[in-house]
Amino acid sequence: MAAELRDLRARAGAQTGPASRGPDPRMFEKALQEMAAELRDLRMRAGAPSLRQLSTQIRDNDTLPATVSMSALSEVFSGRRLPRWDSLSAIVRTLNGDEREWRVRWMRLEELQAAQRGPRKL
């Protein structure tokens, strides 16, 4: 996992050393759009359920960790925001995706998003 994150930082344009400026802020947006496109592909392979159908299937499945509204689904599938893991997990499981594979993608995006925000101030 650490090696994957180092590779992700390198591909994102992260620099090392005292002159480090961090990753290019556009990398998070690009990666978020790529994830949204992959989610849309997963949705198509699952029979292209409408957002209403998907939201209902998630809500009606008691084994899933979260419910996801139609508006939240729209934001996720359009790449406007990175969902919490429990929401993405519910989407992926409902669409019969590989949860472990998507967890790695989500963690990479979390890392890019955190790098874009910069260090937290105390």
JSON list of C-alpha atoms in Angstrom, two decimals:
[
{"chain": "A", "resi": 1, "resn": "MET", "atom": "CA", "xyz": [0.00, 0.00, 0.00]},
{"chain": "A", "resi": 2, "resn": "ALA", "atom": "CA", "xyz": [2.81, 2.46, 0.87]},
{"chain": "A", "resi": 3, "resn": "ALA", "atom": "CA", "xyz": [4.47, 1.70, -2.46]},
{"chain": "A", "resi": 4, "resn": "GLU", "atom": "CA", "xyz": [1.19, 2.38, -4.31]},
{"chain": "A", "resi": 5, "resn": "LEU", "atom": "CA", "xyz": [0.82, 5.72, -2.55]},
{"chain": "A", "resi": 6, "resn": "ARG", "atom": "CA", "xyz": [4.42, 6.70, -3.39]},
{"chain": "A", "resi": 7, "resn": "ASP", "atom": "CA", "xyz": [3.76, 5.77, -7.02]},
{"chain": "A", "resi": 8, "resn": "LEU", "atom": "CA", "xyz": [0.53, 7.79, -6.97]},
{"chain": "A", "resi": 9, "resn": "ARG", "atom": "CA", "xyz": [2.35, 10.83, -5.56]},
{"chain": "A", "resi": 10, "resn": "ALA", "atom": "CA", "xyz": [5.04, 10.50, -8.22]},
{"chain": "A", "resi": 11, "resn": "ARG", "atom": "CA", "xyz": [2.44, 10.32, -10.99]},
{"chain": "A", "resi": 12, "resn": "ALA", "atom": "CA", "xyz": [0.60, 13.27, -9.45]},
{"chain": "A", "resi": 13, "resn": "GLY", "atom": "CA", "xyz": [3.68, 15.43, -9.77]},
{"chain": "A", "resi": 14, "resn": "ALA", "atom": "CA", "xyz": [4.66, 15.46, -6.11]},
{"chain": "A", "resi": 15, "resn": "GLN", "atom": "CA", "xyz": [8.16, 16.70, -5.49]},
{"chain": "A", "resi": 16, "resn": "THR", "atom": "CA", "xyz": [10.45, 15.70, -2.69]},
{"chain": "A", "resi": 17, "resn": "GLY", "atom": "CA", "xyz": [12.90, 17.73, -0.67]},
{"chain": "A", "resi": 18, "resn": "PRO", "atom": "CA", "xyz": [12.76, 21.24, 0.77]},
{"chain": "A", "resi": 19, "resn": "ALA", "atom": "CA", "xyz": [11.32, 22.83, -2.38]},
{"chain": "A", "resi": 20, "resn": "SER", "atom": "CA", "xyz": [8.35, 20.43, -2.41]},
{"chain": "A", "resi": 21, "resn": "ARG", "atom": "CA", "xyz": [5.12, 22.07, -3.48]},
{"chain": "A", "resi": 22, "resn": "GLY", "atom": "CA", "xyz": [3.01, 18.93, -3.36]},
{"chain": "A", "resi": 23, "resn": "PRO", "atom": "CA", "xyz": [0.94, 17.43, -6.15]},
{"chain": "A", "resi": 24, "resn": "ASP", "atom": "CA", "xyz": [-0.62, 19.38, -8.95]},
{"chain": "A", "resi": 25, "resn": "PRO", "atom": "CA", "xyz": [-4.08, 20.39, -7.66]},
{"chain": "A", "resi": 26, "resn": "ARG", "atom": "CA", "xyz": [-5.62, 19.29, -10.96]},
{"chain": "A", "resi": 27, "resn": "MET", "atom": "CA", "xyz": [-4.62, 15.69, -10.30]},
{"chain": "A", "resi": 28, "resn": "PHE", "atom": "CA", "xyz": [-7.38, 15.16, -7.73]},
{"chain": "A", "resi": 29, "resn": "GLU", "atom": "CA", "xyz": [-10.02, 16.50, -10.10]},
{"chain": "A", "resi": 30, "resn": "LYS", "atom": "CA", "xyz": [-8.71, 14.35, -12.94]},
{"chain": "A", "resi": 31, "resn": "ALA", "atom": "CA", "xyz": [-8.61, 11.23, -10.76]},
{"chain": "A", "resi": 32, "resn": "LEU", "atom": "CA", "xyz": [-12.12, 11.97, -9.47]},
{"chain": "A", "resi": 33, "resn": "GLN", "atom": "CA", "xyz": [-13.42, 12.23, -13.04]},
{"chain": "A", "resi": 34, "resn": "GLU", "atom": "CA", "xyz": [-11.70, 8.94, -13.92]},
{"chain": "A", "resi": 35, "resn": "MET", "atom": "CA", "xyz": [-13.32, 7.22, -10.94]},
{"chain": "A", "resi": 36, "resn": "ALA", "atom": "CA", "xyz": [-16.73, 8.59, -11.94]},
{"chain": "A", "resi": 37, "resn": "ALA", "atom": "CA", "xyz": [-16.27, 7.22, -15.48]},
{"chain": "A", "resi": 38, "resn": "GLU", "atom": "CA", "xyz": [-15.32, 3.82, -14.08]},
{"chain": "A", "resi": 39, "resn": "LEU", "atom": "CA", "xyz": [-18.38, 3.88, -11.81]},
{"chain": "A", "resi": 40, "resn": "ARG", "atom": "CA", "xyz": [-20.59, 4.69, -14.80]},
{"chain": "A", "resi": 41, "resn": "ASP", "atom": "CA", "xyz": [-19.06, 1.71, -16.63]},
{"chain": "A", "resi": 42, "resn": "LEU", "atom": "CA", "xyz": [-19.76, -0.51, -13.61]},
{"chain": "A", "resi": 43, "resn": "ARG", "atom": "CA", "xyz": [-23.36, 0.75, -13.56]},
{"chain": "A", "resi": 44, "resn": "MET", "atom": "CA", "xyz": [-23.77, -0.08, -17.27]},
{"chain": "A", "resi": 45, "resn": "ARG", "atom": "CA", "xyz": [-22.40, -3.60, -16.72]},
{"chain": "A", "resi": 46, "resn": "ALA", "atom": "CA", "xyz": [-24.91, -4.02, -13.88]},
{"chain": "A", "resi": 47, "resn": "GLY", "atom": "CA", "xyz": [-27.84, -3.39, -16.22]},
{"chain": "A", "resi": 48, "resn": "ALA", "atom": "CA", "xyz": [-27.89, 0.43, -16.09]},
{"chain": "A", "resi": 49, "resn": "PRO", "atom": "CA", "xyz": [-30.26, 0.90, -13.15]},
{"chain": "A", "resi": 50, "resn": "SER", "atom": "CA", "xyz": [-31.65, 4.42, -12.79]},
{"chain": "A", "resi": 51, "resn": "LEU", "atom": "CA", "xyz": [-30.41, 6.49, -9.89]},
{"chain": "A", "resi": 52, "resn": "ARG", "atom": "CA", "xyz": [-33.82, 6.05, -8.24]},
{"chain": "A", "resi": 53, "resn": "GLN", "atom": "CA", "xyz": [-33.59, 2.26, -8.62]},
{"chain": "A", "resi": 54, "resn": "LEU", "atom": "CA", "xyz": [-30.04, 2.21, -7.32]},
{"chain": "A", "resi": 55, "resn": "SER", "atom": "CA", "xyz": [-30.89, 4.40, -4.33]},
{"chain": "A", "resi": 56, "resn": "THR", "atom": "CA", "xyz": [-33.86, 2.16, -3.51]},
{"chain": "A", "resi": 57, "resn": "GLN", "atom": "CA", "xyz": [-31.82, -1.03, -3.84]},
{"chain": "A", "resi": 58, "resn": "ILE", "atom": "CA", "xyz": [-29.18, 0.39, -1.49]},
{"chain": "A", "resi": 59, "resn": "ARG", "atom": "CA", "xyz": [-31.80, 1.58, 1.01]},
{"chain": "A", "resi": 60, "resn": "ASP", "atom": "CA", "xyz": [-33.64, -1.75, 1.00]},
{"chain": "A", "resi": 61, "resn": "ASN", "atom": "CA", "xyz": [-30.50, -3.85, 1.57]},
{"chain": "A", "resi": 62, "resn": "ASP", "atom": "CA", "xyz": [-29.95, -4.09, 5.34]},
{"chain": "A", "resi": 63, "resn": "THR", "atom": "CA", "xyz": [-26.46, -5.55, 4.88]},
{"chain": "A", "resi": 64, "resn": "LEU", "atom": "CA", "xyz": [-25.05, -2.36, 3.33]},
{"chain": "A", "resi": 65, "resn": "PRO", "atom": "CA", "xyz": [-23.20, 0.17, 5.49]},
{"chain": "A", "resi": 66, "resn": "ALA", "atom": "CA", "xyz": [-25.06, 3.27, 4.30]},
{"chain": "A", "resi": 67, "resn": "THR", "atom": "CA", "xyz": [-27.97, 4.62, 2.33]},
{"chain": "A", "resi": 68, "resn": "VAL", "atom": "CA", "xyz": [-27.28, 6.95, -0.59]},
{"chain": "A", "resi": 69, "resn": "SER", "atom": "CA", "xyz": [-29.74, 9.55, -1.87]},
{"chain": "A", "resi": 70, "resn": "MET", "atom": "CA", "xyz": [-30.39, 10.12, -5.57]},
{"chain": "A", "resi": 71, "resn": "SER", "atom": "CA", "xyz": [-28.74, 13.54, -5.38]},
{"chain": "A", "resi": 72, "resn": "ALA", "atom": "CA", "xyz": [-25.63, 12.05, -3.75]},
{"chain": "A", "resi": 73, "resn": "LEU", "atom": "CA", "xyz": [-25.55, 9.34, -6.43]},
{"chain": "A", "resi": 74, "resn": "SER", "atom": "CA", "xyz": [-25.78, 12.02, -9.11]},
{"chain": "A", "resi": 75, "resn": "GLU", "atom": "CA", "xyz": [-22.82, 13.89, -7.60]},
{"chain": "A", "resi": 76, "resn": "VAL", "atom": "CA", "xyz": [-20.74, 10.71, -7.36]},
{"chain": "A", "resi": 77, "resn": "PHE", "atom": "CA", "xyz": [-21.51, 9.47, -10.89]},
{"chain": "A", "resi": 78, "resn": "SER", "atom": "CA", "xyz": [-20.82, 12.91, -12.36]},
{"chain": "A", "resi": 79, "resn": "GLY", "atom": "CA", "xyz": [-17.52, 13.27, -10.51]},
{"chain": "A", "resi": 80, "resn": "ARG", "atom": "CA", "xyz": [-18.56, 16.35, -8.54]},
{"chain": "A", "resi": 81, "resn": "ARG", "atom": "CA", "xyz": [-17.51, 14.91, -5.18]},
{"chain": "A", "resi": 82, "resn": "LEU", "atom": "CA", "xyz": [-15.69, 12.07, -3.51]},
{"chain": "A", "resi": 83, "resn": "PRO", "atom": "CA", "xyz": [-18.15, 10.09, -1.39]},
{"chain": "A", "resi": 84, "resn": "ARG", "atom": "CA", "xyz": [-17.45, 8.70, 2.06]},
{"chain": "A", "resi": 85, "resn": "TRP", "atom": "CA", "xyz": [-16.18, 5.14, 1.91]},
{"chain": "A", "resi": 86, "resn": "ASP", "atom": "CA", "xyz": [-19.38, 3.66, 3.35]},
{"chain": "A", "resi": 87, "resn": "SER", "atom": "CA", "xyz": [-21.42, 5.29, 0.57]},
{"chain": "A", "resi": 88, "resn": "LEU", "atom": "CA", "xyz": [-19.06, 4.15, -2.18]},
{"chain": "A", "resi": 89, "resn": "SER", "atom": "CA", "xyz": [-18.98, 0.67, -0.69]},
{"chain": "A", "resi": 90, "resn": "ALA", "atom": "CA", "xyz": [-22.77, 0.49, -0.80]},
{"chain": "A", "resi": 91, "resn": "ILE", "atom": "CA", "xyz": [-22.80, 1.62, -4.44]},
{"chain": "A", "resi": 92, "resn": "VAL", "atom": "CA", "xyz": [-20.10, -0.82, -5.52]},
{"chain": "A", "resi": 93, "resn": "ARG", "atom": "CA", "xyz": [-21.62, -3.77, -3.68]},
{"chain": "A", "resi": 94, "resn": "THR", "atom": "CA", "xyz": [-25.06, -3.06, -5.15]},
{"chain": "A", "resi": 95, "resn": "LEU", "atom": "CA", "xyz": [-23.52, -2.95, -8.64]},
{"chain": "A", "resi": 96, "resn": "ASN", "atom": "CA", "xyz": [-21.62, -6.22, -8.00]},
{"chain": "A", "resi": 97, "resn": "GLY", "atom": "CA", "xyz": [-18.22, -4.55, -8.19]},
{"chain": "A", "resi": 98, "resn": "ASP", "atom": "CA", "xyz": [-15.02, -5.67, -6.49]},
{"chain": "A", "resi": 99, "resn": "GLU", "atom": "CA", "xyz": [-15.10, -3.86, -3.16]},
{"chain": "A", "resi": 100, "resn": "ARG", "atom": "CA", "xyz": [-11.39, -4.35, -2.47]},
{"chain": "A", "resi": 101, "resn": "GLU", "atom": "CA", "xyz": [-10.43, -2.88, -5.84]},
{"chain": "A", "resi": 102, "resn": "TRP", "atom": "CA", "xyz": [-12.66, 0.14, -5.27]},
{"chain": "A", "resi": 103, "resn": "ARG", "atom": "CA", "xyz": [-11.32, 0.59, -1.73]},
{"chain": "A", "resi": 104, "resn": "VAL", "atom": "CA", "xyz": [-7.81, 1.02, -3.19]},
{"chain": "A", "resi": 105, "resn": "ARG", "atom": "CA", "xyz": [-9.13, 3.58, -5.71]},
{"chain": "A", "resi": 106, "resn": "TRP", "atom": "CA", "xyz": [-10.95, 5.45, -2.97]},
{"chain": "A", "resi": 107, "resn": "MET", "atom": "CA", "xyz": [-7.86, 5.52, -0.73]},
{"chain": "A", "resi": 108, "resn": "ARG", "atom": "CA", "xyz": [-5.79, 6.94, -3.59]},
{"chain": "A", "resi": 109, "resn": "LEU", "atom": "CA", "xyz": [-8.33, 9.70, -4.10]},
{"chain": "A", "resi": 110, "resn": "GLU", "atom": "CA", "xyz": [-8.42, 10.43, -0.37]},
{"chain": "A", "resi": 111, "resn": "GLU", "atom": "CA", "xyz": [-4.64, 10.77, -0.44]},
{"chain": "A", "resi": 112, "resn": "LEU", "atom": "CA", "xyz": [-4.76, 13.18, -3.40]},
{"chain": "A", "resi": 113, "resn": "GLN", "atom": "CA", "xyz": [-7.53, 15.20, -1.80]},
{"chain": "A", "resi": 114, "resn": "ALA", "atom": "CA", "xyz": [-5.60, 15.48, 1.47]},
{"chain": "A", "resi": 115, "resn": "ALA", "atom": "CA", "xyz": [-2.44, 16.50, -0.38]},
{"chain": "A", "resi": 116, "resn": "GLN", "atom": "CA", "xyz": [-4.38, 19.14, -2.29]},
{"chain": "A", "resi": 117, "resn": "ARG", "atom": "CA", "xyz": [-5.72, 20.62, 0.96]},
{"chain": "A", "resi": 118, "resn": "GLY", "atom": "CA", "xyz": [-2.23, 20.70, 2.44]},
{"chain": "A", "resi": 119, "resn": "PRO", "atom": "CA", "xyz": [-1.20, 20.17, 6.05]},
{"chain": "A", "resi": 120, "resn": "ARG", "atom": "CA", "xyz": [-3.74, 20.77, 8.78]},
{"chain": "A", "resi": 121, "resn": "LYS", "atom": "CA", "xyz": [-3.17, 23.71, 11.04]},
{"chain": "A", "resi": 122, "resn": "LEU", "atom": "CA", "xyz": [-3.27, 23.20, 14.76]}
]
